Amino acid sequence: MIESFDAIVIGTGQAGPPLAVRLAQSGRRTAILERNRFGGTCVNTGCIPTKTLIASARAAYVARRAADFGVDIDGAIRVDMPRVKARKDDVVAQSTGGVEKWLRGTPNVTVIEGHGRFESAQVVRVADRQLTAPQIFLNTGGRPTVPPIDGLGQIDYLTSSSMMHVDFLPEHLIVIGGSYIGLEFAQMYRRFGSRVTVIEMAPRLIAREDEEVSRAVQTIVENDGVSVRLNAKCIAAERRGKQISVRVSCDEEPRAIVGSHLLLAVGRVPNTGDLGLDRAGVETDPHGYVKVDDQLATNVPGIWALGDINGRGAFTHTSYNDYEIVAANLLDHDTRRVSDRFPVYALFTDPPLARAGMTESEARASGRSVLVGRRPMTRVGRARERSETQGFMNVLVDGESSRILGAALLGIEADEAIHCIVDVMNAGAPYTAIRRAVHIHPTVSELIPTLLGELQPLA
Ligand SMILES: Cc1cc2nc3c(=O)[nH]c(=O)nc-3n(C[C@H](O)[C@H](O)[C@H](O)COP(=O)(O)OP(=O)(O)OC[C@H]3O[C@@H](n4cnc5c(N)ncnc54)[C@H](O)[C@@H]3O)c2cc1C
């Protein structure tokens, strides 16, 4: 017998649960499916656990620097990895348990544990149950890419997901991938006490950022003692006794880097291959992302795709915004669109990189007249007081409209300070809205009005 609902949500990532609750509150009998742990990637293997681990790594870093602040610690600083992991597990358990309790406690929501797969555009199978609904919402997220590297089949390797089970200190962690996830793990494990080498195929780290940003982030992780190997070619892996050897060049020395553990951090793929999308007629692009329109509807009427699977964002905040867009259009008669949002994200190294809108090279390529305000963190009082002066703040302004085009803030508190810029960009207000504001002293944000008062043409 087919069980009928008004709506089915597949996946409990960052969009599925709030959408299921809103649908249920609107009177729709809603089923939500989860095949693994409630809350998805961010809660279980992504943002929350990594930022919890980064907090432990920072505590070790500050403890080692205690003498710089006139604080004596007798004895060596040691990191107890089982306790670090237990603390992380505890924080994760609160979040995943909270999502599950919320869903199970919401009237009109039916939680079904298991893998959902389309049998047709309106029928979803979960084990031996068949469900049907006129509205189906996909929020099935992604998983780490395992690239076709020679020799990988012969060795044990880690991904960002399996790193969550690590409760020991790798002697030498090799990280393949010099972008967001790889760099966060690299700095974190270096601070825990591992030797760490990052291997990157491109000529620079986080290659989509401006060169100045890539260089500064490289210096920051190298100052922590992370080794960086760029322009890696001919990558292959093999076991050497108890060690893992990763070839990084066919002709230049050193040709290989030998370490105790290998982490693959080279990107993510959408969980769309096992959803039976072909049976529903839902179209995907060549990379497996579900094709959606500006309001996140797929090509099949009655089916929407939210979060990482639609390729329109790869962050918790973009997935949550997808929920808001779908809920606004379906339930609030409020026409919201994906194209209304501009890119914002952070790399949570310490200090973090916070980004909004265009990079300098994108602004240049746009053909606009562009102004830039710059300030090194050495000229930010808050950073000097904390003896953490690495980084800079750059903000780009359109010379004609006076609108802020983008910003790259690299420095302490940058992940919070960026939001005054984000809010003014969202308001469509000119940069003078910040330029004339009074910000609190002594903070990092207080220097943003100052740098906006010193705008120069972008060279
Ligand atoms: C190491 C790491 C660090 C990150 N750090 C950050 C960060 O600091 N900030 C940030 O904004 N983002 C970060 N991200 C990205 C962020 O985690 C994701 O963008 C976010 O979780 C949004 O995912 P989602 O909503 O698309 O789905 P997900 O969170 O991936 O959840 C999808 C859910 O669907 C379930 N599912 C899949 N298929 C089925 C099926 N067929 N049937 C039933 N259930 C199914 C899965 O089990 C999963 O629970 C990080 C990611 C990683 C890996």
Short mmCIF file of N, CA and C and ligand atoms in Angstrom, two decimals, residues 10-15 33-37 39-42 45-47 50-51 114-116 139-142 160 181 184-185 268 271 274-275 306-309 314-317 319 348, ligand 1:
data_model
loop_
_atom_site.label_atom_id
_atom_site.label_comp_id
_atom_site.label_asym_id
_atom_site.label_seq_id
_atom_site.Cartn_x
_atom_site.Cartn_y
_atom_site.Cartn_z
N ILE A 10 13.59 14.69 1.26
CA ILE A 10 14.62 13.63 1.33
C ILE A 10 15.93 14.27 1.78
N GLY A 11 16.39 13.90 2.97
CA GLY A 11 17.65 14.42 3.50
C GLY A 11 17.42 15.46 4.59
N THR A 12 18.19 15.33 5.67
CA THR A 12 18.07 16.30 6.78
C THR A 12 19.31 17.18 6.86
N GLY A 13 19.72 17.78 5.72
CA GLY A 13 20.85 18.71 5.74
C GLY A 13 20.41 20.04 6.35
N GLN A 14 20.89 21.12 5.76
CA GLN A 14 20.61 22.44 6.34
C GLN A 14 19.30 23.05 5.85
N ALA A 15 18.74 22.50 4.77
CA ALA A 15 17.50 23.04 4.22
C ALA A 15 16.29 22.17 4.57
N LEU A 33 12.96 12.13 5.28
CA LEU A 33 13.74 10.89 5.24
C LEU A 33 15.20 11.18 5.56
N GLU A 34 15.83 10.31 6.35
CA GLU A 34 17.27 10.43 6.61
C GLU A 34 17.86 9.03 6.66
N ARG A 35 18.96 8.83 5.90
CA ARG A 35 19.55 7.49 5.84
C ARG A 35 20.73 7.34 6.80
N ASN A 36 21.18 8.48 7.35
CA ASN A 36 22.38 8.42 8.20
C ASN A 36 22.10 9.21 9.47
N ARG A 37 22.95 10.18 9.79
CA ARG A 37 22.74 10.91 11.05
C ARG A 37 21.99 12.22 10.79
N GLY A 39 20.86 15.94 10.62
CA GLY A 39 21.61 17.19 10.54
C GLY A 39 22.62 17.21 9.41
N GLY A 40 22.92 16.03 8.82
CA GLY A 40 23.76 15.99 7.63
C GLY A 40 25.21 16.38 7.87
N THR A 41 25.84 16.89 6.81
CA THR A 41 27.27 17.14 6.80
C THR A 41 27.69 18.19 7.82
N CYS A 42 27.05 19.34 7.79
CA CYS A 42 27.50 20.46 8.64
C CYS A 42 27.55 20.02 10.10
N THR A 45 29.91 16.01 10.13
CA THR A 45 31.28 15.85 9.62
C THR A 45 31.83 17.15 9.01
N GLY A 46 31.09 18.25 9.13
CA GLY A 46 31.52 19.48 8.46
C GLY A 46 31.79 20.61 9.43
N CYS A 47 30.99 21.67 9.30
CA CYS A 47 31.26 22.92 10.02
C CYS A 47 31.41 22.73 11.52
N THR A 50 34.46 20.50 12.72
CA THR A 50 35.77 21.09 12.39
C THR A 50 36.01 22.35 13.20
N LYS A 51 35.00 23.16 13.37
CA LYS A 51 35.22 24.39 14.15
C LYS A 51 35.41 24.07 15.64
N GLY A 114 16.00 5.85 6.64
CA GLY A 114 16.29 4.95 5.53
C GLY A 114 16.63 5.73 4.29
N HIS A 115 17.07 5.00 3.27
CA HIS A 115 17.49 5.61 2.01
C HIS A 115 16.30 5.80 1.09
N GLY A 116 16.06 7.02 0.66
CA GLY A 116 14.94 7.30 -0.25
C GLY A 116 15.40 7.25 -1.70
N ASN A 139 17.24 17.26 -0.48
CA ASN A 139 18.29 17.96 0.27
C ASN A 139 19.32 16.91 0.71
N THR A 140 19.87 16.23 -0.31
CA THR A 140 20.68 15.05 0.00
C THR A 140 22.19 15.34 0.07
N GLY A 141 22.60 16.59 -0.14
CA GLY A 141 23.98 16.99 0.14
C GLY A 141 25.04 16.32 -0.71
N GLY A 142 26.25 16.23 -0.13
CA GLY A 142 27.38 15.69 -0.90
C GLY A 142 28.30 14.87 -0.02
N SER A 160 37.58 13.96 4.78
CA SER A 160 37.07 14.85 5.84
C SER A 160 36.05 14.11 6.72
N ILE A 181 38.92 23.02 2.94
CA ILE A 181 38.88 21.91 3.89
C ILE A 181 40.29 21.44 4.22
N GLU A 184 42.15 23.94 6.60
CA GLU A 184 41.66 23.93 7.99
C GLU A 184 42.23 22.73 8.75
N PHE A 185 42.18 21.55 8.12
CA PHE A 185 42.75 20.36 8.78
C PHE A 185 44.26 20.50 8.95
N ARG A 268 34.18 17.96 -3.34
CA ARG A 268 33.03 17.13 -2.96
C ARG A 268 32.17 16.84 -4.19
N ASN A 271 25.32 13.96 -3.74
CA ASN A 271 24.67 12.65 -3.53
C ASN A 271 23.42 12.56 -4.40
N ASP A 274 22.37 7.93 -6.49
CA ASP A 274 21.61 6.80 -5.95
C ASP A 274 20.20 7.22 -5.53
N LEU A 275 19.67 8.26 -6.21
CA LEU A 275 18.34 8.77 -5.85
C LEU A 275 17.25 8.31 -6.83
N LEU A 306 17.47 21.46 -3.08
CA LEU A 306 18.04 22.49 -2.21
C LEU A 306 19.40 22.05 -1.67
N GLY A 307 20.26 23.04 -1.41
CA GLY A 307 21.56 22.74 -0.79
C GLY A 307 22.61 22.36 -1.81
N ASP A 308 23.64 21.65 -1.33
CA ASP A 308 24.83 21.39 -2.15
C ASP A 308 24.51 20.66 -3.46
N ILE A 309 23.41 19.88 -3.50
CA ILE A 309 23.13 19.09 -4.73
C ILE A 309 22.75 19.93 -5.92
N ALA A 314 27.81 25.89 -1.75
CA ALA A 314 28.43 24.71 -1.12
C ALA A 314 28.63 24.99 0.36
N PHE A 315 27.69 25.73 0.92
CA PHE A 315 27.84 26.16 2.31
C PHE A 315 26.54 25.95 3.08
N THR A 316 26.68 25.93 4.39
CA THR A 316 25.51 25.84 5.24
C THR A 316 24.59 27.03 5.02
N HIS A 317 25.18 28.23 4.92
CA HIS A 317 24.32 29.41 4.78
C HIS A 317 23.63 29.45 3.42
N SER A 319 22.67 26.70 1.74
CA SER A 319 21.61 25.69 1.84
C SER A 319 20.43 26.23 2.64
N PHE A 348 38.25 29.05 7.64
CA PHE A 348 38.46 29.18 9.09
C PHE A 348 39.84 28.72 9.52
C1 LIG B 1 35.00 19.39 6.56
C2 LIG B 1 33.91 20.35 6.15
C3 LIG B 1 33.85 21.60 6.72
C4 LIG B 1 32.85 22.50 6.35
N1 LIG B 1 32.83 23.72 6.93
C5 LIG B 1 31.87 24.60 6.59
C6 LIG B 1 31.81 25.88 7.21
O1 LIG B 1 32.61 26.20 8.08
N2 LIG B 1 30.82 26.73 6.84
C7 LIG B 1 29.90 26.39 5.88
O2 LIG B 1 29.03 27.20 5.58
N3 LIG B 1 29.93 25.18 5.28
C8 LIG B 1 30.89 24.29 5.61
N4 LIG B 1 30.90 23.05 5.01
C9 LIG B 1 29.87 22.73 3.98
C10 LIG B 1 28.53 22.35 4.66
O3 LIG B 1 28.72 21.30 5.57
C11 LIG B 1 27.46 21.99 3.63
O4 LIG B 1 27.46 22.96 2.62
C12 LIG B 1 26.12 21.96 4.34
O5 LIG B 1 26.08 20.86 5.23
C13 LIG B 1 24.91 21.94 3.41
O6 LIG B 1 24.64 20.67 3.01
P1 LIG B 1 23.20 20.23 2.49
O7 LIG B 1 22.13 20.94 3.21
O8 LIG B 1 23.21 20.33 1.03
O9 LIG B 1 23.16 18.67 2.85
P2 LIG B 1 24.01 17.80 3.87
O10 LIG B 1 24.32 18.57 5.09
O11 LIG B 1 25.14 17.17 3.15
O12 LIG B 1 22.95 16.69 4.30
C14 LIG B 1 22.38 15.79 3.40
C15 LIG B 1 21.69 14.69 4.18
O13 LIG B 1 20.94 13.89 3.29
C16 LIG B 1 21.10 12.53 3.67
N5 LIG B 1 20.83 11.72 2.46
C17 LIG B 1 21.56 11.69 1.31
N6 LIG B 1 20.95 10.89 0.41
C18 LIG B 1 19.84 10.40 1.00
C19 LIG B 1 18.80 9.53 0.58
N7 LIG B 1 18.79 9.03 -0.66
N8 LIG B 1 17.82 9.22 1.44
C20 LIG B 1 17.82 9.74 2.71
N9 LIG B 1 18.75 10.57 3.16
C21 LIG B 1 19.75 10.92 2.32
C22 LIG B 1 22.52 12.44 4.15
O14 LIG B 1 22.71 11.33 4.98
C23 LIG B 1 22.67 13.76 4.89
O15 LIG B 1 22.30 13.63 6.24
C24 LIG B 1 31.88 22.12 5.38
C25 LIG B 1 31.92 20.84 4.80
C26 LIG B 1 32.92 19.96 5.18
C27 LIG B 1 32.95 18.59 4.56
#
